[in-house]
mmCIF file of C-alpha atoms in Angstrom:
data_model
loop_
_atom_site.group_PDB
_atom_site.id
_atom_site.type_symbol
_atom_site.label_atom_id
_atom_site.label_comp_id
_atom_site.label_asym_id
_atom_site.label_seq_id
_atom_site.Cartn_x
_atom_site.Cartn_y
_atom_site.Cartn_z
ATOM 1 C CA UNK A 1 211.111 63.575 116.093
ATOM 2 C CA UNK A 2 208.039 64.711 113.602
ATOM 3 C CA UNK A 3 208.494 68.098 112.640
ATOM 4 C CA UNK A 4 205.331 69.886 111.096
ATOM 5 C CA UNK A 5 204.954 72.752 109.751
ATOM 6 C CA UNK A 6 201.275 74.337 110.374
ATOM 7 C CA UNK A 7 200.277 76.926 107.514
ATOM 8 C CA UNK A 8 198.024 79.234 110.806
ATOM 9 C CA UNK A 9 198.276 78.174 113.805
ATOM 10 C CA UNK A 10 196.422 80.325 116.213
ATOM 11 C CA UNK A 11 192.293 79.730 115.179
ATOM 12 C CA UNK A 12 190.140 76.846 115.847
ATOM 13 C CA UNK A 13 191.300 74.055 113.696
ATOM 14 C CA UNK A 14 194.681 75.457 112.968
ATOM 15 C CA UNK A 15 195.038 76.135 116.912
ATOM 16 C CA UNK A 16 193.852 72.370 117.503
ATOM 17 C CA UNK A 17 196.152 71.027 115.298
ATOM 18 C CA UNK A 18 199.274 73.186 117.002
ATOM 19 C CA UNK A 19 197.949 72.160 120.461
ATOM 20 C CA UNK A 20 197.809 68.276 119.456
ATOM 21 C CA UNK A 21 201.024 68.458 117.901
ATOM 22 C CA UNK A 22 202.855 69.769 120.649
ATOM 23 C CA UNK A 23 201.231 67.529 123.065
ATOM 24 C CA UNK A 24 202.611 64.488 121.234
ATOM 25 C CA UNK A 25 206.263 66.099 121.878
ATOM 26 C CA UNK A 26 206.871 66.841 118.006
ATOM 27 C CA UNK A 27 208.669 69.661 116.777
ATOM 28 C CA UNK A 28 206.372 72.549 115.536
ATOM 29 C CA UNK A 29 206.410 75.554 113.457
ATOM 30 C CA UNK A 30 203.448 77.937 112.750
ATOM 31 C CA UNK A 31 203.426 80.584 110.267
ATOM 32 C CA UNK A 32 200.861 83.410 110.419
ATOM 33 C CA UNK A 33 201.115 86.911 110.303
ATOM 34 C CA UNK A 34 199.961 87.311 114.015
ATOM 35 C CA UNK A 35 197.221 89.967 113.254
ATOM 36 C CA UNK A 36 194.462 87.696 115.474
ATOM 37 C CA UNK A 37 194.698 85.209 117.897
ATOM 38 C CA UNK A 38 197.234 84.218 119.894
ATOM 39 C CA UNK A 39 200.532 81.671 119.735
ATOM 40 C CA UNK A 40 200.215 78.014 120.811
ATOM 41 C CA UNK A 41 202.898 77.996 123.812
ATOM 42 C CA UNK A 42 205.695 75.377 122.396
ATOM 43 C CA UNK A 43 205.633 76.272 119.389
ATOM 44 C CA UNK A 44 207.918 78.433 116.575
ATOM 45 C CA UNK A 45 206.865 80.855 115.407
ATOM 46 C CA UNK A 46 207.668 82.231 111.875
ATOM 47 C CA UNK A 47 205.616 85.986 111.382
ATOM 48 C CA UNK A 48 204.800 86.387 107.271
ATOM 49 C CA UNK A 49 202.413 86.800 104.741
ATOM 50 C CA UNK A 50 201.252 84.195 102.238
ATOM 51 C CA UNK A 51 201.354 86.936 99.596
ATOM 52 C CA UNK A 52 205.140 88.038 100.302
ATOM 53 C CA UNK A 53 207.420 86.598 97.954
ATOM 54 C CA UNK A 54 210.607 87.467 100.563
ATOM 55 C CA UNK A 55 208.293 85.773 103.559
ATOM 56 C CA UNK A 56 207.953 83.008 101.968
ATOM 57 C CA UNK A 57 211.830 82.508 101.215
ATOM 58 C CA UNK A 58 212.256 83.033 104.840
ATOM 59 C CA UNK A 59 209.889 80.327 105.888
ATOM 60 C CA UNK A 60 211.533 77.581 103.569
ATOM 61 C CA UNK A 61 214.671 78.347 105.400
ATOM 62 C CA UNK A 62 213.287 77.357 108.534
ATOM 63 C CA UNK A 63 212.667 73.908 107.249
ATOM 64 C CA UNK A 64 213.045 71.209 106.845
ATOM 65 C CA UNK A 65 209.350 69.557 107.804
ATOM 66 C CA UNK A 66 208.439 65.572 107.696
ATOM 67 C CA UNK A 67 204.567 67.298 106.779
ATOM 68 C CA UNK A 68 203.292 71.046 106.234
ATOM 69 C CA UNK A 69 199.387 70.879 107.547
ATOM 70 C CA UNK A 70 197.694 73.781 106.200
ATOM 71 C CA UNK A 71 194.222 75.143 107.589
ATOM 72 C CA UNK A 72 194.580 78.843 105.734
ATOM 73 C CA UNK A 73 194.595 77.966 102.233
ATOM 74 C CA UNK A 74 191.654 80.137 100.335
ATOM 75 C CA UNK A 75 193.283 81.982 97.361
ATOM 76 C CA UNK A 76 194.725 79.196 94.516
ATOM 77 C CA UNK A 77 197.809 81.424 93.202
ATOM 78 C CA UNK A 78 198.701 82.631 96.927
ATOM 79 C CA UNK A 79 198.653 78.906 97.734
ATOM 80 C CA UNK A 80 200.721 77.689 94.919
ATOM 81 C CA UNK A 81 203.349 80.099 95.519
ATOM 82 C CA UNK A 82 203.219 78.460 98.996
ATOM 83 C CA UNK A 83 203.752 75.012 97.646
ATOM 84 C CA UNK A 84 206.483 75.976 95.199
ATOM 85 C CA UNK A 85 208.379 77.542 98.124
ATOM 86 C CA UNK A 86 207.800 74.619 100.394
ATOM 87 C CA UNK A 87 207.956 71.381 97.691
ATOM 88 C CA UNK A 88 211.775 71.299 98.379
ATOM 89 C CA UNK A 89 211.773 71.531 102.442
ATOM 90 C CA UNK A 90 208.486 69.348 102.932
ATOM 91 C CA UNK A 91 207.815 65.599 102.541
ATOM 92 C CA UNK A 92 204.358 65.705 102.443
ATOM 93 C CA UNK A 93 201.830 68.364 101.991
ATOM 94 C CA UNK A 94 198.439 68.105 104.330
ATOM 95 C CA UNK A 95 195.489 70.593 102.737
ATOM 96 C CA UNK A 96 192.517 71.251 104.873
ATOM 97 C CA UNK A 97 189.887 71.625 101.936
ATOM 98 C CA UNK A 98 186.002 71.598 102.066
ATOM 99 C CA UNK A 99 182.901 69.770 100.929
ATOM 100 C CA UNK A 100 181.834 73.200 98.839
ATOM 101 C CA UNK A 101 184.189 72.356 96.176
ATOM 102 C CA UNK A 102 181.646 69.601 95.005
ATOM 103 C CA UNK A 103 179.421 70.778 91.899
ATOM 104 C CA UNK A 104 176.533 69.306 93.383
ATOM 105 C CA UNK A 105 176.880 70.718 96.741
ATOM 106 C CA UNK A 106 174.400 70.691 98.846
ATOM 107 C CA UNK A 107 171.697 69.564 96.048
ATOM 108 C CA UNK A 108 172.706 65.871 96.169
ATOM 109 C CA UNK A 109 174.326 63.040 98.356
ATOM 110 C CA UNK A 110 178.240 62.953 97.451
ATOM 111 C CA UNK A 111 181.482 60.973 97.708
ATOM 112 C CA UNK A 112 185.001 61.696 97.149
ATOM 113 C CA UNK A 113 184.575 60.469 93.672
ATOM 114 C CA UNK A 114 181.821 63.419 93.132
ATOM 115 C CA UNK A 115 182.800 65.794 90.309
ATOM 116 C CA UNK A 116 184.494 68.909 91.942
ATOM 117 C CA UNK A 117 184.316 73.113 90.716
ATOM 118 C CA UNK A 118 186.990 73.931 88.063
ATOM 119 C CA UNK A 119 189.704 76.296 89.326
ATOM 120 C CA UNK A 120 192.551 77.072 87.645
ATOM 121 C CA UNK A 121 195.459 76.625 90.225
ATOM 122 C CA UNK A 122 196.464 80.318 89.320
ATOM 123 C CA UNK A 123 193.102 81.608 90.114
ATOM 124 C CA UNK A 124 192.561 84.975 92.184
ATOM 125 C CA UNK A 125 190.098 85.420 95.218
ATOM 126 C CA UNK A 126 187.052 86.174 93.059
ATOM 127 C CA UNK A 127 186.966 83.375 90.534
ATOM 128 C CA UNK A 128 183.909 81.910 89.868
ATOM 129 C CA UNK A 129 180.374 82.885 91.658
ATOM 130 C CA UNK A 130 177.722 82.352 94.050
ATOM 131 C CA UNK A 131 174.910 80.092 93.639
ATOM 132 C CA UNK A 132 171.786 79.806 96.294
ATOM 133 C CA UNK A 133 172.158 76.861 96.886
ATOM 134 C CA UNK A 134 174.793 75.588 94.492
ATOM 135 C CA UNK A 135 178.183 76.826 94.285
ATOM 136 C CA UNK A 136 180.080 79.742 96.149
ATOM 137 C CA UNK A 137 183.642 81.687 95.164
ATOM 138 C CA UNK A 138 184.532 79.986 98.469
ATOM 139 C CA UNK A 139 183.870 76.607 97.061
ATOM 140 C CA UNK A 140 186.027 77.277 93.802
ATOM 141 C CA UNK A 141 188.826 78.838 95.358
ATOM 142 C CA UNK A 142 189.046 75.584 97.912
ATOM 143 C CA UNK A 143 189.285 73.556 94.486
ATOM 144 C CA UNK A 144 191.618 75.884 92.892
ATOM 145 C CA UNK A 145 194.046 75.431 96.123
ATOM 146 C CA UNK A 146 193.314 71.670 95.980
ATOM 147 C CA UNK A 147 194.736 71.506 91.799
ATOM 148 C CA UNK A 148 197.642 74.042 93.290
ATOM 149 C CA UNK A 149 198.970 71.585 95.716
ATOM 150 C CA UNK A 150 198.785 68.283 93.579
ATOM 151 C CA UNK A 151 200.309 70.163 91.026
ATOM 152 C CA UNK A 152 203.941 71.058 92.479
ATOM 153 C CA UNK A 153 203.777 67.925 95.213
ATOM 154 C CA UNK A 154 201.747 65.119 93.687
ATOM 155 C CA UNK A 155 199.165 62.868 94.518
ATOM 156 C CA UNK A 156 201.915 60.753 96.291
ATOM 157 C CA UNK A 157 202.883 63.643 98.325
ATOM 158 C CA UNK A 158 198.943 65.240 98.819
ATOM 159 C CA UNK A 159 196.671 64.820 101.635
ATOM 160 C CA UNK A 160 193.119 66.598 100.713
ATOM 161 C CA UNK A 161 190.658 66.593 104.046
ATOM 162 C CA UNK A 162 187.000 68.082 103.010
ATOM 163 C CA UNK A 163 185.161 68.521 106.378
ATOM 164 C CA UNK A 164 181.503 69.671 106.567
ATOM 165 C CA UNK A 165 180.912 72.165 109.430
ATOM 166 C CA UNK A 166 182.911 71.769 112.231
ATOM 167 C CA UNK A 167 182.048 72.905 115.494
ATOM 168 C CA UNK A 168 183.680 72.608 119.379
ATOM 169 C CA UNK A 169 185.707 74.671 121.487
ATOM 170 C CA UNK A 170 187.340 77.664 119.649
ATOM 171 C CA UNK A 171 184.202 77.753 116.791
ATOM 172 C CA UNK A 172 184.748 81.569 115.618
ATOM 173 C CA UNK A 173 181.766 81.720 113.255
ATOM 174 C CA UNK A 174 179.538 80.646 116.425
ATOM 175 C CA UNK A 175 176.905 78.512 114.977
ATOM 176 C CA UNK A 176 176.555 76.127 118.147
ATOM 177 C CA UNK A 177 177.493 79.477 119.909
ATOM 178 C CA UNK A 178 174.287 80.778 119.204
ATOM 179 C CA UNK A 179 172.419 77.996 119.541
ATOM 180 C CA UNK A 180 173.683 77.613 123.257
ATOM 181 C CA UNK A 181 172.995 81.147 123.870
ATOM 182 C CA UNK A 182 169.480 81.245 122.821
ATOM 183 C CA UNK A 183 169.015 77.872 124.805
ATOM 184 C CA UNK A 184 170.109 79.575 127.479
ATOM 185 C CA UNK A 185 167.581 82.734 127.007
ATOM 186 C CA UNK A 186 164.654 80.201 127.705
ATOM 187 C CA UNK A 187 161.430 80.813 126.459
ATOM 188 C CA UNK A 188 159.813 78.825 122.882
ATOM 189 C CA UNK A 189 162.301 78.389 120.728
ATOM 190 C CA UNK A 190 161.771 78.065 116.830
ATOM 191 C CA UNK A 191 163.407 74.481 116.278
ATOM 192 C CA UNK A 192 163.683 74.033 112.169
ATOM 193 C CA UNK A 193 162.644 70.784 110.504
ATOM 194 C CA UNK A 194 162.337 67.599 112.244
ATOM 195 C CA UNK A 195 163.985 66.663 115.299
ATOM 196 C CA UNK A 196 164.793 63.728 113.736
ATOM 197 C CA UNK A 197 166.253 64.992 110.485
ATOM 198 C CA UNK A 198 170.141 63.530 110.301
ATOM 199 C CA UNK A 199 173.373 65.830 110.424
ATOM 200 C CA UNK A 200 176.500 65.803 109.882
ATOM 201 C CA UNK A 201 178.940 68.443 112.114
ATOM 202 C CA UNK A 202 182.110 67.093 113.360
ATOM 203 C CA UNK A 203 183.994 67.824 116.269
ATOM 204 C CA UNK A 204 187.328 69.927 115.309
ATOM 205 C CA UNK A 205 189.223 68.155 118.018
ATOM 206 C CA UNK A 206 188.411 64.843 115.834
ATOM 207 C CA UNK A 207 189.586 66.662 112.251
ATOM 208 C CA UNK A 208 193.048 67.605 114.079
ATOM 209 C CA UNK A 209 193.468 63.995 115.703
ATOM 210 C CA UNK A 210 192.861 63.046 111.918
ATOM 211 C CA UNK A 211 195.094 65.467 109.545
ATOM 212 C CA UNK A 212 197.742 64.485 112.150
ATOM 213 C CA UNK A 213 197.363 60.919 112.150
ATOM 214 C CA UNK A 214 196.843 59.921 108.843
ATOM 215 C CA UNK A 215 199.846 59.028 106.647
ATOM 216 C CA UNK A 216 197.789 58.086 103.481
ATOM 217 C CA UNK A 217 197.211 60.501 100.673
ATOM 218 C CA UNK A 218 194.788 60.972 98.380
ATOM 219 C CA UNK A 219 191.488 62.308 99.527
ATOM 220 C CA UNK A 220 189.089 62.348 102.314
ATOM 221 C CA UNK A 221 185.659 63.577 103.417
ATOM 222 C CA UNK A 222 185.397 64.375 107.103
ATOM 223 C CA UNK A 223 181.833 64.218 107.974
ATOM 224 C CA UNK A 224 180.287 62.171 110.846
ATOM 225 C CA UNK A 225 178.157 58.902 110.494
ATOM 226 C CA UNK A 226 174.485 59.995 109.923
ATOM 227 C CA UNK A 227 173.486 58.565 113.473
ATOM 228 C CA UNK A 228 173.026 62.376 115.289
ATOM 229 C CA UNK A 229 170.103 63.963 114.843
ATOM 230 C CA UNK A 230 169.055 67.427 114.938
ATOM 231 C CA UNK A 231 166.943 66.898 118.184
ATOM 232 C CA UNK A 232 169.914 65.560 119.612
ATOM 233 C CA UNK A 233 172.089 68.898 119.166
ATOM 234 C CA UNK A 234 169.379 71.190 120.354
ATOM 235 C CA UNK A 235 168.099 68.987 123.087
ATOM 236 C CA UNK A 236 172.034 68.965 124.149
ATOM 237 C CA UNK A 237 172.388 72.545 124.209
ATOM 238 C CA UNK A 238 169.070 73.159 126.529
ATOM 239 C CA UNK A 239 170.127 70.532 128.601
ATOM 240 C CA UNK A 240 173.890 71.657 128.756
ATOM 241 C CA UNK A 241 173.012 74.959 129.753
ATOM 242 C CA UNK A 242 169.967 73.929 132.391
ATOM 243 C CA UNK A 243 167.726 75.570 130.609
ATOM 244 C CA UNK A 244 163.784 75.485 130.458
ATOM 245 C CA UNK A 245 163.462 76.340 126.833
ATOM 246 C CA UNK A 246 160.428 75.012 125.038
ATOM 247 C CA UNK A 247 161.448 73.743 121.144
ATOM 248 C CA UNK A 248 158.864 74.514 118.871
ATOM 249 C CA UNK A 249 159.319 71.937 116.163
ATOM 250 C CA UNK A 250 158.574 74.132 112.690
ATOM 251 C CA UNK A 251 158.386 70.656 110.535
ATOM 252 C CA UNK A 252 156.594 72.503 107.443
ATOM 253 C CA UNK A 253 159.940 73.247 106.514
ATOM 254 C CA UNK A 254 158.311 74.591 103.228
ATOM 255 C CA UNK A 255 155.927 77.036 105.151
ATOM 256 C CA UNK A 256 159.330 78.454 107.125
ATOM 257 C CA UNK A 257 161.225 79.029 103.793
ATOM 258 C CA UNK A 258 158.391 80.966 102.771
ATOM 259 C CA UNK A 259 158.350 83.119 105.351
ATOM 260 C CA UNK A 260 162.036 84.295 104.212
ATOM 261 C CA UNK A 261 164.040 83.050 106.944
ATOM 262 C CA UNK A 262 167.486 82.723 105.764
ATOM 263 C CA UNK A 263 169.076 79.070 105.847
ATOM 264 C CA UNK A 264 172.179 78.240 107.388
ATOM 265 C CA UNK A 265 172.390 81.618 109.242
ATOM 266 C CA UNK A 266 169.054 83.194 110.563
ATOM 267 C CA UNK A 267 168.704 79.824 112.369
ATOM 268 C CA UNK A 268 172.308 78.343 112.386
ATOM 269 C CA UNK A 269 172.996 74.586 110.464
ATOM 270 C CA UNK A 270 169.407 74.603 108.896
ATOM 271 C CA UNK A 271 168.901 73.832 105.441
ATOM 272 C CA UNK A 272 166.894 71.855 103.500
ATOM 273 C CA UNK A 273 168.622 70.900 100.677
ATOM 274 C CA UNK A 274 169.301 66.579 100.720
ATOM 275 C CA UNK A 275 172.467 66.875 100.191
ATOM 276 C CA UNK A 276 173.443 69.334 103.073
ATOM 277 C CA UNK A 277 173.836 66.265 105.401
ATOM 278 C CA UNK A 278 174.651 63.330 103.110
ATOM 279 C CA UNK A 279 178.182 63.214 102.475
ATOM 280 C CA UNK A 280 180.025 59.818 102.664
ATOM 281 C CA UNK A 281 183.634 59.645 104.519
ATOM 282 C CA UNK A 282 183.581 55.818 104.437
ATOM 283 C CA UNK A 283 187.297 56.376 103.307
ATOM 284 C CA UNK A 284 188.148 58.396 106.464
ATOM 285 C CA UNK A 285 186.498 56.317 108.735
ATOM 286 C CA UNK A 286 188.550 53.150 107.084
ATOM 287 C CA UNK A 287 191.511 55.042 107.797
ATOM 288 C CA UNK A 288 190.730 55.795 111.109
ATOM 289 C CA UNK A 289 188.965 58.686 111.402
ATOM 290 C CA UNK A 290 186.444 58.515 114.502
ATOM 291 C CA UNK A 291 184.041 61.298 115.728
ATOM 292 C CA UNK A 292 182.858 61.921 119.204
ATOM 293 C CA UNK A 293 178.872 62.412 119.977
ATOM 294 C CA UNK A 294 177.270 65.777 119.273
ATOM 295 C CA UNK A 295 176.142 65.609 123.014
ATOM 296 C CA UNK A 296 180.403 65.178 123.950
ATOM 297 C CA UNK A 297 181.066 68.519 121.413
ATOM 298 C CA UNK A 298 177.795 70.654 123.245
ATOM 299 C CA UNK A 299 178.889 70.123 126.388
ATOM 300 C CA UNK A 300 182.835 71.134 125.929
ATOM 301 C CA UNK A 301 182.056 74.059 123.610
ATOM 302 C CA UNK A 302 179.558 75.286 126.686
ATOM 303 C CA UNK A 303 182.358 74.873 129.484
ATOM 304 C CA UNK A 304 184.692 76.635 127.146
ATOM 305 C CA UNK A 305 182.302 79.482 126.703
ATOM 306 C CA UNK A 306 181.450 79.598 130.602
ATOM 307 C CA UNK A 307 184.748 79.892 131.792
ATOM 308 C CA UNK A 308 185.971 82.425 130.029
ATOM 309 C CA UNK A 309 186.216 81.119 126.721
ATOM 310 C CA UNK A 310 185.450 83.382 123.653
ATOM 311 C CA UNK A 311 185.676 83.475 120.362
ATOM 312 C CA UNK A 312 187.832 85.682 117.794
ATOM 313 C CA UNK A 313 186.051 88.131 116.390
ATOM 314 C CA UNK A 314 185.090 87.081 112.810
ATOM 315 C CA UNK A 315 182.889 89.113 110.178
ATOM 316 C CA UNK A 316 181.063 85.997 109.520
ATOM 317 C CA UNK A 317 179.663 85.634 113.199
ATOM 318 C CA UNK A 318 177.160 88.761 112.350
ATOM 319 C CA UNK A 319 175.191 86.784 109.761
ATOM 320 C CA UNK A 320 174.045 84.647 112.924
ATOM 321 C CA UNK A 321 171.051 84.514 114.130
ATOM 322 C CA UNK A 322 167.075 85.288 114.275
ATOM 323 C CA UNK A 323 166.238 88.401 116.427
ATOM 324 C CA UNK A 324 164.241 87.733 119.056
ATOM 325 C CA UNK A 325 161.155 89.602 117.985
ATOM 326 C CA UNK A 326 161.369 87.875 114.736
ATOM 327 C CA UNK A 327 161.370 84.479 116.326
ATOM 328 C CA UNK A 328 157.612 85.663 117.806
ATOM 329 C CA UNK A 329 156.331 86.769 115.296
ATOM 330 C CA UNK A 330 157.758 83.236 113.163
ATOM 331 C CA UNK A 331 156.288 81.192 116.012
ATOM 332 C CA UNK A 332 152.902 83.621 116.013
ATOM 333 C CA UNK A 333 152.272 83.063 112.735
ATOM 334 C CA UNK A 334 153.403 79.461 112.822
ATOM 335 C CA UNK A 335 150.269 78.757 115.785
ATOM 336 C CA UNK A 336 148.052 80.538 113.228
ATOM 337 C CA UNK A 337 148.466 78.349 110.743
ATOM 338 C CA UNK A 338 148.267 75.403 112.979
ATOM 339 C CA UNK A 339 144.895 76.382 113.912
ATOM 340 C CA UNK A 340 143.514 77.370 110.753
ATOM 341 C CA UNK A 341 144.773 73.309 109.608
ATOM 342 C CA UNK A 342 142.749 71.930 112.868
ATOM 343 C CA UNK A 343 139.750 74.136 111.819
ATOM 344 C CA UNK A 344 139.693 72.927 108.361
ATOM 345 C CA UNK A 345 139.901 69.158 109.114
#
């Protein structure tokens, strides 16, 4: 029997992962501190802190583990204290990364063989800085935990997964939470871009079925095949949640920058940097990696939400969002413009 070790356990992907695991009848231990969330029923469950020298001494007595999958790695010295605790108990060592630790992130079209952020593997929470776009202390302390891993287990031991946003069931930040909701409000609703522009999200039920599947290491992008379109996420949501909604196609995406509306977060998974939604997991999908359609992910995440389903509360989820008397006056000054281009032609 498999045993795994999952580094979380109880959020989204980490709560994916747990469920999947146990589903396939393998033997599964979580460690978390249990301050959110909730435990996966069939699972172990070992309570510590990443930061707790003693906790972590505990947890490597619970081993052995055939893999340790870890979706809660964000501070490099935390996590190479974790890997020095676990290198003796643990075969293999599975890191859920990102796509922010590449230096050209989101400014250019990338690869795993793009250059990455330095971190030190020793590096506390606030090394390096924040770039708009460019690079974030979130990307560099993802790289720092990437160099902290390799380090004590070894590219013939590492696994390094770099999704782009993931969405589905779960989602705590609630960008296609918001999206659904406002479909659901009715009414003109500012669409950014083109409908046609290509993206990228995955589907975290796809990212678990991966990081649990795949026995190669090395290192992998997790990013779908540019074949969605952004029209074909917001046309899902209205028509997931029966809605009426009229999308108002903003495709001057210069003109909506300038009117200060804040990408990524005022209106969720918009930005218009080229590399946002050109990253190439070729690799992945050679190894088997497989996502569903964005239509497939709409429609779960909005029976999850309608039937009680919620989301943990997460600081992050209050960035979301354009108020609703914003949107009119966007949209207002959006037909203006319009008309003054027809009356000049």
């Amino acid at each position: 029997m498999t045993r795994v070790l999952i580094l979380g356990g109880s959020w989204f992907l980490g709560r994916e992962i747990a469920e999947q695991s146990v589903a396939q009848g393998w033997e599964v231990t979580t460690f978390r501190r249990g301050r959110s969330g909730t435990d996966v029923e069939g699972v172990t469950t070992v309570r510590g802190d990443r930061t707790e020298p003693d906790d972590l001494a505990r947890l490597a007595r619970s081993g052995p583990w055939d893999v340790v999958l870890d979706t809660s790695s964000f501070v490099p010295r935390e996590t190479l204290r974790l890997a020095r605790a676990l290198e003796p108990v643990a075969d293999r060592y599975v890191l859920v990364s990102t796509v922010s630790v590449y230096e050209g992130w989101p400014i250019e079209p990338l690869s795993e063989s793009s250059s990455v952020l330095e971190c030190p593997s020793d590096a506390g929470p606030d090394y390096g800085y924040d770039g708009d776009p460019g690079p974030s202390t979130y990307g560099f302390g993802k790289a720092g935990c990437e160099r902290a891993v390799t380090e004590i287990f070894g590219p013939a031991r590492t696994t390094i997964l770099r999704p782009g946003v993931i969405l589905g069931p779960h989602e705590y930040v609630g960008r296609l939470e918001w999206w659904l909701r406002r479909m659901q409000r009715g009414g003109r609703v500012l669409a950014p871009g083109s409908p046609d522009r290509p993206i990228q999200p995955v589907d975290v039920r796809d990212v678990a079925a991966f990081a649990l599947t795949c026995d190669l290491t090395g290192v992998y992008n997790l990013t779908a095949a540019r074949r969605e379109r952004m029209g074909d996420m917001l046309g899902a949501c209205r028509d997931v949640t029966s809605s009426s909604a009229v999308l108002e196609w903003v495709t001057d995406e210069q003109w909506l920058a300038e009117q200060g509306i804040r990408q990524w977060t005022e209106l969720p998974l918009w930005r218009t940097y080229p590399g946002a939604w050109n990253v190439d997991a070729d690799g992945a999908r050679r190894a088997g990696f497989a996502c569903r359609p964005i239509r497939e992910t709409v429609a779960d995440t909005w029976a999850w939400l309608t039937t009680g389903g919620a989301a943990v509360a997460h600081e992050r989820a209050g960035e979301l969002g354009i108020s609703p008397a914003r949107e009119a006056v966007i949209l207002g000054l959006w037909d203006a413009a319009q008309l003054d281009h027809c009356g000049s032609e």
